[in-house]
Structures are given as structure tokens and as C-alpha cells.
C-alpha atoms as a PDB file:
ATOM      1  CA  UNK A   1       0.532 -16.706   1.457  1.00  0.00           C
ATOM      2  CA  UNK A   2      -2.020 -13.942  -0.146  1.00  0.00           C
ATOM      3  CA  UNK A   3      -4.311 -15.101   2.578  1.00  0.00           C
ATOM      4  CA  UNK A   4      -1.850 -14.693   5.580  1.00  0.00           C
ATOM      5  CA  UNK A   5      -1.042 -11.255   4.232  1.00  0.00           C
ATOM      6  CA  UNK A   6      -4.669  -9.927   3.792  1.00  0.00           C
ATOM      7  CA  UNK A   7      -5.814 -11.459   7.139  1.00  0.00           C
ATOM      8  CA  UNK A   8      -2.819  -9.749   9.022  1.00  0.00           C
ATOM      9  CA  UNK A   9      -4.666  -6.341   7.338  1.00  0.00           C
ATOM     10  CA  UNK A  10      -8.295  -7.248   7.591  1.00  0.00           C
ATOM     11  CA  UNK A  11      -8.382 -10.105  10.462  1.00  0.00           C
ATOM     12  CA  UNK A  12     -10.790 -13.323   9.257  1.00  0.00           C
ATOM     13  CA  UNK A  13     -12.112 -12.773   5.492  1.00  0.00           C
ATOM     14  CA  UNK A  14     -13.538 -14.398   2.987  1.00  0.00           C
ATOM     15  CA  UNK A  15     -12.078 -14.542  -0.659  1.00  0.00           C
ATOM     16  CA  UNK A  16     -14.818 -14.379  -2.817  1.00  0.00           C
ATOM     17  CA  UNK A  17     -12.755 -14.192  -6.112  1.00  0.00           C
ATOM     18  CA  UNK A  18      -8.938 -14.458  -7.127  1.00  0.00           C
ATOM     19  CA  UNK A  19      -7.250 -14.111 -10.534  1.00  0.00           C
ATOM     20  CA  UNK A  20      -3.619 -14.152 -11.218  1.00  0.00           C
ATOM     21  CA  UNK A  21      -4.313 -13.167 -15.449  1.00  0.00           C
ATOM     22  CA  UNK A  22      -1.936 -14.074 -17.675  1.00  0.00           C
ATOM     23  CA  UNK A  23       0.686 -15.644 -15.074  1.00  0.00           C
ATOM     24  CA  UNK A  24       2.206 -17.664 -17.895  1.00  0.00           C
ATOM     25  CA  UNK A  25       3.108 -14.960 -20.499  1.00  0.00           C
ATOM     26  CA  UNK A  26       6.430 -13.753 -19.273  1.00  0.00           C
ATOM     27  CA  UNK A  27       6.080 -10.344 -21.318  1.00  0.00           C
ATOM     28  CA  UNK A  28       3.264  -9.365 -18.901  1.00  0.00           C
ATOM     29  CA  UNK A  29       3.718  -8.461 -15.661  1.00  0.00           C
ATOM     30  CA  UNK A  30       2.567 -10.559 -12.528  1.00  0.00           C
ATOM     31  CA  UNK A  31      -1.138  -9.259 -11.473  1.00  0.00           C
ATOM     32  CA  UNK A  32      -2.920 -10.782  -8.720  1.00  0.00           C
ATOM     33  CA  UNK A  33      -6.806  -9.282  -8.588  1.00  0.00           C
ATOM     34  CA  UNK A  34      -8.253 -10.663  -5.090  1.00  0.00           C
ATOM     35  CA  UNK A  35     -12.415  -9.868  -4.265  1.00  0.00           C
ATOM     36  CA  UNK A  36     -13.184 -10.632  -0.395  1.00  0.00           C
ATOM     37  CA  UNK A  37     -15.489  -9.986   2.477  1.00  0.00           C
ATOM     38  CA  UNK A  38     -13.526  -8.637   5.431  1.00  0.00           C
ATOM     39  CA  UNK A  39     -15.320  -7.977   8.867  1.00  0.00           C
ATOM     40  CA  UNK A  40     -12.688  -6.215  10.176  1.00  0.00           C
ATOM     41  CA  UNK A  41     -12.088  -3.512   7.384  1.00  0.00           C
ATOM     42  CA  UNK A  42     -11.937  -0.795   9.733  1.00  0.00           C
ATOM     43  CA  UNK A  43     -10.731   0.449  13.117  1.00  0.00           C
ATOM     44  CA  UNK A  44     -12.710   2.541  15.377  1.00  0.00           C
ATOM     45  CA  UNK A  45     -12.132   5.780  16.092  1.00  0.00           C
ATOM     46  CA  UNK A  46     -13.715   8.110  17.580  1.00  0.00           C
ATOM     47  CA  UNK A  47     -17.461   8.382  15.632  1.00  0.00           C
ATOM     48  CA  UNK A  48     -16.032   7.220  13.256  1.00  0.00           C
ATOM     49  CA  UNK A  49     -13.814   4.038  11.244  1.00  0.00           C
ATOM     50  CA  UNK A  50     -10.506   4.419   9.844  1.00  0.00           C
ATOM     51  CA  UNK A  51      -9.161   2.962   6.586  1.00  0.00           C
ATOM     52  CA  UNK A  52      -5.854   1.983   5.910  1.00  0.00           C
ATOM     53  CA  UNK A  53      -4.270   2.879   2.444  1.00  0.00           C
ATOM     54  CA  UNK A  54      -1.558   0.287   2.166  1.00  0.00           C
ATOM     55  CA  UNK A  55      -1.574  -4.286   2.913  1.00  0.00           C
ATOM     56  CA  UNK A  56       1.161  -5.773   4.103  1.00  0.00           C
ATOM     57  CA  UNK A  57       4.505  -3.828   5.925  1.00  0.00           C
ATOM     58  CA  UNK A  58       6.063  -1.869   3.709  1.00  0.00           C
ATOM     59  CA  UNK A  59       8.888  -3.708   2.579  1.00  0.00           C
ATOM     60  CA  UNK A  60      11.005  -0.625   1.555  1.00  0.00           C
ATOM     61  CA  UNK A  61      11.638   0.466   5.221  1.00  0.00           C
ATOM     62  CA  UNK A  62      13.519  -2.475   6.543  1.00  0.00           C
ATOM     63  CA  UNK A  63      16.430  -1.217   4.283  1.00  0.00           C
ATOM     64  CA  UNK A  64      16.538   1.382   5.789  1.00  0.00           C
ATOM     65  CA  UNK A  65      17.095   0.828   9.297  1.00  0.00           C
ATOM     66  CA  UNK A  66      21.253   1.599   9.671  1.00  0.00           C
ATOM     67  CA  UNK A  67      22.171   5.235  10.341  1.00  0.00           C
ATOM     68  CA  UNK A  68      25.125   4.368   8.059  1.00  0.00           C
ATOM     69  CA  UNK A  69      25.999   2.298   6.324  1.00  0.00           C
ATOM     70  CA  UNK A  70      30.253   1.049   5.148  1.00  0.00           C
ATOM     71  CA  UNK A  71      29.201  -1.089   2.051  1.00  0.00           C
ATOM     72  CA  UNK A  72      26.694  -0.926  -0.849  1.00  0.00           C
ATOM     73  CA  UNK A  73      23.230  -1.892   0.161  1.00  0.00           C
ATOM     74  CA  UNK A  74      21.329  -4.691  -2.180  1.00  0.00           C
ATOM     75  CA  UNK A  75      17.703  -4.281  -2.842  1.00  0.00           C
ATOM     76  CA  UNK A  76      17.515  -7.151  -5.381  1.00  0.00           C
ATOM     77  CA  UNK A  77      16.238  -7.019  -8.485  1.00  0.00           C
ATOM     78  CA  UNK A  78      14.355  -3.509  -9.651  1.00  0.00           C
ATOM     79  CA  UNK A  79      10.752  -4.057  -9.937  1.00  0.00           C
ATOM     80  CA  UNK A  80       7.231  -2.387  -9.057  1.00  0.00           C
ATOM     81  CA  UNK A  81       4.369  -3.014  -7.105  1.00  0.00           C
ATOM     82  CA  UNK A  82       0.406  -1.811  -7.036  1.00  0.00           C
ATOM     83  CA  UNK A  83      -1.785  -2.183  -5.299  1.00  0.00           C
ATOM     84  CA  UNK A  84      -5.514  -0.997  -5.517  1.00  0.00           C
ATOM     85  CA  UNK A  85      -7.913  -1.054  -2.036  1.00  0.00           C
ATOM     86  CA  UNK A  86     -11.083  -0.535  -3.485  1.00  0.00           C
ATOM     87  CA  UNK A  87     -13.772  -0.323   0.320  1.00  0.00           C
ATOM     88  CA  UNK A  88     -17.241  -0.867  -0.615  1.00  0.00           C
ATOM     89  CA  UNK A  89     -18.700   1.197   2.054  1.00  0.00           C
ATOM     90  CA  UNK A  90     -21.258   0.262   4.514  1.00  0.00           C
ATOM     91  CA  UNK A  91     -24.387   1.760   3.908  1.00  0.00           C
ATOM     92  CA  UNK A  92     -24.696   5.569   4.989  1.00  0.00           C
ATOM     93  CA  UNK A  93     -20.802   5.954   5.597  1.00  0.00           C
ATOM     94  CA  UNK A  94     -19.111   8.752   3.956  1.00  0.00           C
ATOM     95  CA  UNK A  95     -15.146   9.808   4.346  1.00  0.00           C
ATOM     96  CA  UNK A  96     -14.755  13.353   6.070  1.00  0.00           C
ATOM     97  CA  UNK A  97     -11.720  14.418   4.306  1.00  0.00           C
ATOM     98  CA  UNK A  98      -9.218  12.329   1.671  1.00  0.00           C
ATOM     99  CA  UNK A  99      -5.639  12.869   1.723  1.00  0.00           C
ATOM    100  CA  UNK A 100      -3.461  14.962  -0.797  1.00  0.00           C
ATOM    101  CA  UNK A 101      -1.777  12.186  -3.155  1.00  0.00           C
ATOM    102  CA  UNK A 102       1.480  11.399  -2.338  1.00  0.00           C
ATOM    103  CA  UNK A 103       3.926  11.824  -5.666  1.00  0.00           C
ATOM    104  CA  UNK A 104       7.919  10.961  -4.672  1.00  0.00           C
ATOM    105  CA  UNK A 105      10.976  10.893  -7.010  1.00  0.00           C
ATOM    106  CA  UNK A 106      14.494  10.081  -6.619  1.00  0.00           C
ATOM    107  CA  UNK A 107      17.454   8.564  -8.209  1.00  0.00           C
ATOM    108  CA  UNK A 108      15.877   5.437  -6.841  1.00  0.00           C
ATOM    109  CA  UNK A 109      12.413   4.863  -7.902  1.00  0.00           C
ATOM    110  CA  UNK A 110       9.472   6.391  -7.604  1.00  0.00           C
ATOM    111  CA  UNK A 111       6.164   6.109  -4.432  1.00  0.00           C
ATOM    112  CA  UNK A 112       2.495   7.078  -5.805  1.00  0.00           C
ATOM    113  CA  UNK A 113      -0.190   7.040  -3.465  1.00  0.00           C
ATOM    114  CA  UNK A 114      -3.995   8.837  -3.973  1.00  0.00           C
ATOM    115  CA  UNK A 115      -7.260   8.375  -2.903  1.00  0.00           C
ATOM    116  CA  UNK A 116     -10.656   8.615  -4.654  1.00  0.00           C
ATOM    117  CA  UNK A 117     -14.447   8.593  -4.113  1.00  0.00           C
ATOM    118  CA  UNK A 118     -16.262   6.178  -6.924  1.00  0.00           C
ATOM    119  CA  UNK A 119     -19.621   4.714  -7.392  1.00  0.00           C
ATOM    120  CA  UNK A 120     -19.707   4.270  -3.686  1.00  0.00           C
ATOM    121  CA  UNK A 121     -17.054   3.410  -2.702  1.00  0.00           C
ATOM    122  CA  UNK A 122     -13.409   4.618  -1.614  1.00  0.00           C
ATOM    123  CA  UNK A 123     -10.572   4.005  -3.712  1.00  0.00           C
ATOM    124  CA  UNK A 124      -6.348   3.458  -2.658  1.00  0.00           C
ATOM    125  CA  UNK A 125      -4.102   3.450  -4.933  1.00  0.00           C
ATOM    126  CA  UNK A 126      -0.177   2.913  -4.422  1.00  0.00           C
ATOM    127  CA  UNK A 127       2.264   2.004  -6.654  1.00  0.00           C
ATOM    128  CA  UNK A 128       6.003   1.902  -5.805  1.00  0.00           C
ATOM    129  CA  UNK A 129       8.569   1.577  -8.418  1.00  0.00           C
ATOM    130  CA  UNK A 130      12.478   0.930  -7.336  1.00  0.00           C
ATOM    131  CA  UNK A 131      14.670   1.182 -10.293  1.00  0.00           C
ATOM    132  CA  UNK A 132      18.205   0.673  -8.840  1.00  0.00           C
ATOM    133  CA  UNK A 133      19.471  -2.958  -6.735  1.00  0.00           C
ATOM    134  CA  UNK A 134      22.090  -1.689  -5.268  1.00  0.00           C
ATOM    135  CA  UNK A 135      22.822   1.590  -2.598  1.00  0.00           C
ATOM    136  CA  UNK A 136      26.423   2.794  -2.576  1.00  0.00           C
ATOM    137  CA  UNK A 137      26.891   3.774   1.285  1.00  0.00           C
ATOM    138  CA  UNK A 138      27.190   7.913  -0.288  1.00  0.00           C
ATOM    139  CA  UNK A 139      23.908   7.637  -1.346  1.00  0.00           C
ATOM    140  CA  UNK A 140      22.448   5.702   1.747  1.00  0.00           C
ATOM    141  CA  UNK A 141      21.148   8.883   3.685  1.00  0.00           C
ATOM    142  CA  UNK A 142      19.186   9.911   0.571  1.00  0.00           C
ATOM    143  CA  UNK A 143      17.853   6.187  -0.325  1.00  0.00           C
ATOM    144  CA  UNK A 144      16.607   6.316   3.603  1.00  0.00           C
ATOM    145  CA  UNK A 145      14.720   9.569   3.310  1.00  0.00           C
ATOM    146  CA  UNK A 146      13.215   8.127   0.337  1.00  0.00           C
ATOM    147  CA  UNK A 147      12.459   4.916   2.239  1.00  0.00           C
ATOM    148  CA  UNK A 148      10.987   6.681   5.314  1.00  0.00           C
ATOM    149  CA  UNK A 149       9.429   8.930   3.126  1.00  0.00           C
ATOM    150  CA  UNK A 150       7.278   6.365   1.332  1.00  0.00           C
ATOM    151  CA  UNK A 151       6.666   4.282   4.906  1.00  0.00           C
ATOM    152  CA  UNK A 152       5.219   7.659   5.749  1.00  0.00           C
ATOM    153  CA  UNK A 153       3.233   8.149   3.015  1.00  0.00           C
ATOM    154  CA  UNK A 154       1.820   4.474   3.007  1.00  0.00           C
ATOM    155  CA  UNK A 155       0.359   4.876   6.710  1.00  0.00           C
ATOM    156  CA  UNK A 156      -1.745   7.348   5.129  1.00  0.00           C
ATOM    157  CA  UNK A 157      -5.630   6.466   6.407  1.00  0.00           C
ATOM    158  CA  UNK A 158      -9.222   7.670   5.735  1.00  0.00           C
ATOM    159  CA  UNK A 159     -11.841   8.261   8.760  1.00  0.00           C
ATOM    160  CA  UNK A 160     -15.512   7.497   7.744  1.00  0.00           C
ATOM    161  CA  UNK A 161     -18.667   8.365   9.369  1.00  0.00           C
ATOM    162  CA  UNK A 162     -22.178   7.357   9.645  1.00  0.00           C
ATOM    163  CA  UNK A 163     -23.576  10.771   7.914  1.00  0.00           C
ATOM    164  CA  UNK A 164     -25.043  12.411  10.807  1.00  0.00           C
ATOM    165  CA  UNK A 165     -22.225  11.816  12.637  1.00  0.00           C
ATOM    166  CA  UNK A 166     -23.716   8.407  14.319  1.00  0.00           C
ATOM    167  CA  UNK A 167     -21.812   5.324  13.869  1.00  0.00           C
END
């Protein structure tokens, strides 16, 4: 299923490496670290290639569809996810401009999103954290702001060029 997922991303890759840690010790939490070779990390733009921040749909906006809602909305069970994009750049590619991180509260969870430069490379990081399972339809307008805020946030994507401006 990991596979469908990143190829829906990255089109045709090739996993190099994948660890799920300590899947059997139920006081840790789940952690899934995947190494592959995509060919299609990027889409062109322009001079440039743009980088998404986020794989997979979010899964937070299809609550949030309705306009209204007349009974309580269940999320399931509160949990977290993060996920880390770390783009090994190709050689003499450099990102213009990275985004302002993304920090969002409410009385439902909490969205993180940043980006970084490192050793080379570009760095994603998003963690979303929903702390409630269930919506009562008074609080539905703000859980949607929250939810469209953090689909927002999560299209978030980096342009890199060739330094010189070549690609």
C-alpha cells in the first residue's frame, strides 16, 4: 500500500530501503522510514522544478466537505502523523525561496509544516496532530477552517533551479 501511495506522488520509484522500527512494542509509536529513487520527483515549471511538501491527499479535508452539518462528525480515533520529505537534489539545483512554516492550533489538534536547507539537500517536514474524534455540528465551521486551513498549508511547494537559471 506504501508503494501505491508514494508512486501516486513520485510516479515509478524504486525503494531502496524500508524500516517499520519497533512495530511490535505497543508503547512506541508506528514509524515507517522509506529510502527510494524517484524519477519523477519534480514538476516543471517554468526554469525551474517544483517540490511538493506533503504524500498522499490530505486526509483531514474530506471531513470537511458539508457546509453544515445536523449531527456530530466522527474522525475516529485521535492520533498523529509525520512525515519527513528529505529531496536529495540534483546536482547544481538550488531552491529560490522556502516557505514561512506553517504553525496551526485549535481545540482540535494541531498542523506543523517547515522547510529546511541541509547538507544538500531540501528538507519537509509536517506533522498533524488531531486530538478530538468527534465534531459537535456548533463547532463544525471552526473544525472546517482548521481542515481547509491545513489542506492549504500542505500544498505548500518549493521551485528549484539550475543555478544560473538553466535547467
Amino acid at each position: 500500500h506504501l508503494e501505491q501511495i508514494l508512486k501516486s506522488d513520485f510516479g515509478t520509484i524504486d525503494i531502496k530501503t524500508f524500516d517499520v522500527g519497533k512495530l511490535l512494542d505497543l508503547r512506541e509509536p508506528v514509524k515507517v522510514k522509506v529510502s527510494f529513487l524517484a524519477r519523477r520527483f519534480a514538476v516543471a515549471q517554468g526554469q525551474g522544478l517544483v517540490l511538493k511538501s506533503a504524500i498522499g491527499v490530505s486526509q483531514l479535508a474530506q471531513f470537511a466537505l458539508a457546509g453544515k452539518r445536523k449531527k456530530p462528525l466522527l474522525l475516529g480515533i485521535p492520533g498523529s502523523t509525520e512525515h519527513t520529505i528529505r529531496y536529495a537534489l540534483p546536482t547544481g539545483y538550488e531552491a529560490l525561496t522556502l516557505p514561512e512554516a506553517t504553525n496551526l492550533s485549535s481545540a482540535f489538534g494541531t498542523f506543523r509544516l517547515s522547510w529546511e536547507k541541509k547538507d544538500g539537500a531540501l528538507i519537509a517536514s509536517r506533522q498533524l496532530r488531531l486530538t478530538t474524534q468527534r465534531i459537535p455540528p456548533k463547532l463544525y465551521g471552526a473544525f472546517r477552517e482548521f481542515a481547509t486551513r491545513v489542506d492549504q498549508a500542505s500544498r505548500q511547494v518549493v521551485v528549484i533551479e539550475k543555478k544560473g537559471g538553466q535547467r
